[in-house]
Short mmCIF file of C-alpha atoms in Angstrom, two decimals:
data_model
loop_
_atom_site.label_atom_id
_atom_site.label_comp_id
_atom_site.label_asym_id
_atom_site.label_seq_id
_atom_site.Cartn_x
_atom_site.Cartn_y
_atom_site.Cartn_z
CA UNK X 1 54.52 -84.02 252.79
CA UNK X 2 56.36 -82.87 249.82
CA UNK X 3 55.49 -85.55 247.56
CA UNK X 4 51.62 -85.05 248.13
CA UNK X 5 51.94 -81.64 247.55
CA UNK X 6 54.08 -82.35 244.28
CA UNK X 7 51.41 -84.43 242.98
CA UNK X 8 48.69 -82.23 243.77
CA UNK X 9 50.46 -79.47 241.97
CA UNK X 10 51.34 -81.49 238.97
CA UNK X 11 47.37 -82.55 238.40
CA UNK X 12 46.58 -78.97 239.07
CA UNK X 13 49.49 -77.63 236.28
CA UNK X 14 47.90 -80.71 234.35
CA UNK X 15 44.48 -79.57 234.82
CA UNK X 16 45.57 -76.01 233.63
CA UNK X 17 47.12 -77.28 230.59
CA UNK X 18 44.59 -79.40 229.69
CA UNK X 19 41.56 -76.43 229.67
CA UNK X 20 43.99 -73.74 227.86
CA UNK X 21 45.01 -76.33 224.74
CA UNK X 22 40.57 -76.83 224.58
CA UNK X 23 40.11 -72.95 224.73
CA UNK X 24 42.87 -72.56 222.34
CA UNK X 25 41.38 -75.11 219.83
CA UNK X 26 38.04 -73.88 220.19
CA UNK X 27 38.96 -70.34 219.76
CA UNK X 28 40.60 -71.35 216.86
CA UNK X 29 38.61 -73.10 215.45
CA UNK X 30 35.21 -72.79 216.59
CA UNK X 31 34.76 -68.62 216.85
CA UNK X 32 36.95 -68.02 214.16
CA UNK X 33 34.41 -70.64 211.79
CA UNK X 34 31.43 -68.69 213.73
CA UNK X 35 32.92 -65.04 212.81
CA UNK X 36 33.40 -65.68 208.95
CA UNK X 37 30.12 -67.45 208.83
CA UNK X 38 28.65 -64.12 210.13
CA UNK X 39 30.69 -61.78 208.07
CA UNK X 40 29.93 -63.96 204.97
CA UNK X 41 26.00 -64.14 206.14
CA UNK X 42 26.28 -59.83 205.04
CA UNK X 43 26.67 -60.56 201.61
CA UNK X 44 26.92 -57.27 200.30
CA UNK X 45 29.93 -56.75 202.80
CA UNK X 46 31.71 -59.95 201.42
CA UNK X 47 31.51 -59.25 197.47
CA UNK X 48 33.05 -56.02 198.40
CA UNK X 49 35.75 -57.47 200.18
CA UNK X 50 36.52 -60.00 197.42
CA UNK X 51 36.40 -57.17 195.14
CA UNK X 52 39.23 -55.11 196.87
CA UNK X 53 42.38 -55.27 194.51
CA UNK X 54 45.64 -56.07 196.57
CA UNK X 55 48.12 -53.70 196.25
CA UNK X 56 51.02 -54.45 194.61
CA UNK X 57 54.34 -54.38 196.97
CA UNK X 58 56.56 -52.74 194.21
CA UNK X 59 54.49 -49.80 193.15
CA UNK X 60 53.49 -48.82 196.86
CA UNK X 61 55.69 -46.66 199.49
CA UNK X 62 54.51 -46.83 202.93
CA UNK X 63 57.06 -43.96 204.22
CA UNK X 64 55.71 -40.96 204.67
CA UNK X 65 55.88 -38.01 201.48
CA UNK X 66 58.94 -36.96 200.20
CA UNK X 67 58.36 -32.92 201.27
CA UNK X 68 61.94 -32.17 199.23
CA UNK X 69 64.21 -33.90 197.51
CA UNK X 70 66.83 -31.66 197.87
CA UNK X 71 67.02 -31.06 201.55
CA UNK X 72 69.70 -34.29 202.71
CA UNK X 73 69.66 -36.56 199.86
CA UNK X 74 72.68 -38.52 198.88
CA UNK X 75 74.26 -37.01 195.87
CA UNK X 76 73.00 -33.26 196.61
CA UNK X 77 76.44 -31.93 198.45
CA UNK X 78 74.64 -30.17 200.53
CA UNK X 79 76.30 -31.14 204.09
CA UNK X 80 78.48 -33.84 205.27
CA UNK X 81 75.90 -35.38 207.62
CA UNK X 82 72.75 -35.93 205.34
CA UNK X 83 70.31 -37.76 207.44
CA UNK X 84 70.81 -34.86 210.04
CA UNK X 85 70.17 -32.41 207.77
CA UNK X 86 67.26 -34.10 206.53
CA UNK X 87 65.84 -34.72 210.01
CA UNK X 88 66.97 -30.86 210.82
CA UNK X 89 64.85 -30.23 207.61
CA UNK X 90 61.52 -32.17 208.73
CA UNK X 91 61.76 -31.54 212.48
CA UNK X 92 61.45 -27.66 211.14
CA UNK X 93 58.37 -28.71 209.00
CA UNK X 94 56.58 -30.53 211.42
CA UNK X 95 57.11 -27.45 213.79
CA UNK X 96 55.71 -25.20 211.25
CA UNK X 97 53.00 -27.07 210.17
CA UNK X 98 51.84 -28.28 213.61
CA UNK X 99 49.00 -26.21 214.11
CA UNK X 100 47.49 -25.95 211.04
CA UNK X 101 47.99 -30.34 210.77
CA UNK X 102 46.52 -29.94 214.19
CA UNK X 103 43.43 -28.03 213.35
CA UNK X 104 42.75 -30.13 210.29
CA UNK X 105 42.44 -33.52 211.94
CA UNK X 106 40.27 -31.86 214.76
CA UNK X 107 38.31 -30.72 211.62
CA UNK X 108 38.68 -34.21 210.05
CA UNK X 109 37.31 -36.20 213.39
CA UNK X 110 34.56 -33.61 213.60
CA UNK X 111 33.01 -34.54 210.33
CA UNK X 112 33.55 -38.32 210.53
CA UNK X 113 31.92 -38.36 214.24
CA UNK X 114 29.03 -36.26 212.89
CA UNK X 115 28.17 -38.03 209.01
CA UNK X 116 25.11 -40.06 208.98
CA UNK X 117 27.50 -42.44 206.38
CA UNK X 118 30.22 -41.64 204.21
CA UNK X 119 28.60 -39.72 201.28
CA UNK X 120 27.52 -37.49 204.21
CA UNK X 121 31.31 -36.69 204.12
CA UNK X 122 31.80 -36.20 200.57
CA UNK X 123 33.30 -39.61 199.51
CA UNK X 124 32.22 -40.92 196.61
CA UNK X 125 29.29 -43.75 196.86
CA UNK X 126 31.62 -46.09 193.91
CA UNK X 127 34.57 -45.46 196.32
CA UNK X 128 32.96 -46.07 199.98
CA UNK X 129 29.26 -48.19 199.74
CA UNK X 130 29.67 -49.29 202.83
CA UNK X 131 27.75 -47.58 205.93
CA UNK X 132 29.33 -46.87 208.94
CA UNK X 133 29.44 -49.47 211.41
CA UNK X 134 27.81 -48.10 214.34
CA UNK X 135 29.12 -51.33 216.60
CA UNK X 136 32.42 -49.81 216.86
CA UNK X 137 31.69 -46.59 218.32
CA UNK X 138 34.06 -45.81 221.24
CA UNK X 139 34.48 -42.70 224.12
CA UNK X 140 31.00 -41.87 224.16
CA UNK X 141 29.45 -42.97 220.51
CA UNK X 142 32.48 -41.73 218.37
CA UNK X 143 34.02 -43.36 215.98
CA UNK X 144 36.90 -41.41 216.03
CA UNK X 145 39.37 -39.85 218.68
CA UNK X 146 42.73 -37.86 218.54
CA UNK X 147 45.72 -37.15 220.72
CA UNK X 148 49.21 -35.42 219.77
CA UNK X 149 52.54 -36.17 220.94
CA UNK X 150 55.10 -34.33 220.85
CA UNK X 151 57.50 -33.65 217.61
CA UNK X 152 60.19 -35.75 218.00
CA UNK X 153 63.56 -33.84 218.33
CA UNK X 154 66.30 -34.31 215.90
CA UNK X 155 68.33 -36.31 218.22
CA UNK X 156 65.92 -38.68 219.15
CA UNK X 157 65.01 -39.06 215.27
CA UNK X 158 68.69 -39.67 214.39
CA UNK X 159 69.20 -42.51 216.31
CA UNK X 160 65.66 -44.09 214.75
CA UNK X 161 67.33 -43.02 211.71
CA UNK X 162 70.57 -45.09 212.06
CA UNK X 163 68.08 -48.21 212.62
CA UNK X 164 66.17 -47.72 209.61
CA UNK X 165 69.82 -47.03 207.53
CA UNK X 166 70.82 -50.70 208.71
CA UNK X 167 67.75 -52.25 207.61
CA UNK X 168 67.88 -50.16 203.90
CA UNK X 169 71.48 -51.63 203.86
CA UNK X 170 70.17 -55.08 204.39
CA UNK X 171 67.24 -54.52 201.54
CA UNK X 172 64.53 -54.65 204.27
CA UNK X 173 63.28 -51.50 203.44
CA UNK X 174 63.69 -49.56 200.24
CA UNK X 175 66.08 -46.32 199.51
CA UNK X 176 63.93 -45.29 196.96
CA UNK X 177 60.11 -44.59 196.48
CA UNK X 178 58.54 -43.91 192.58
CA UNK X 179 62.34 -43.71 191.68
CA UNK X 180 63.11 -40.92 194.23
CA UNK X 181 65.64 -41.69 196.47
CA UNK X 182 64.65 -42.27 200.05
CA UNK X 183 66.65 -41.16 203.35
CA UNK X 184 66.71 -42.66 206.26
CA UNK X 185 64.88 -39.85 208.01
CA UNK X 186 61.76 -40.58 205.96
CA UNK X 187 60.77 -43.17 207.85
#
């Protein structure tokens, strides 16, 4: 009968409902109390962490480094489509530098895999007292991995580029990092 099996599926959805909003309260409340009570219990880990300044929003950039600022910047006549040259202009440095960027992070991963702590790696103790955390090891007791894609082409990067122009235009992201102007192939 349709009814009967109406009802039995409503109590079921009920049922469903029911368990999820308890796992959701208890995850939220419950394990997330637990975690910070553990993370707090490491003392030396938590003065650390309250220690850590917070960076200020207006003298950070979190675009990648300006390689030239005269290579498709506004106001450097250079071409009539800027961003294209600029992307033109990168695409060509990535490409160059690929290998050797390649062989330094396999160098990189090497010595952070292999360090008994971070000193090990020639960080400064003031910098990085903190000891590895061997917990997190992944792919065989590593605690870091690498893969490459490939260099984006030009083309591709444009269009990205005409996304990220729209949202400079809006002031959602800034033209301009340590008072160098900023393209939209940057990002």
């Amino acid at each position: 009968d349709v009814n009967t099996t109406n009802n039995i599926l409503r109590k079921t959805v009920q049922d469903i409902i029911t368990l999820a909003q308890g796992e959701e309260e208890r995850l939220g409340n419950e394990v997330t109390t637990v975690c910070l009570q553990k993370y707090q219990a490491l003392e030396d880990r938590w003065a650390y962490v309250e220690k850590l300044p917070s960076p200020k929003k207006e003298n950070s950039c979190t675009q990648q480094p300006i390689l030239s600022n005269s290579i498709g910047i506004e106001g450097t006549n250079r071409g009539s489509n800027l961003v294209e040259e600029r992307l033109t202009h990168l695409v060509s440095t990535a490409k160059a530098l690929s290998a050797f960027f390649r062989q330094q992070i396999a160098l990189l991963t090497d010595l952070l895999n292999k360090a008994q702590n971070p000193q090990a790696m020639g960080l400064d103790f003031n910098d990085f007292p903190l000891p590895f955390n061997e917990s997190l090891l992944v792919n065989g007791g590593k605690r870091a991995n690498y893969t490459f894609g490939p260099i984006k082409q030009v083309e591709r990067a444009l269009k990205k580029a005409e996304e990220y122009k729209k949202e400079m235009d809006e002031g959602k992201k800034s033209s301009e990092c340590n008072k160098l102007p900023v393209s939209p192939a940057e990002y």
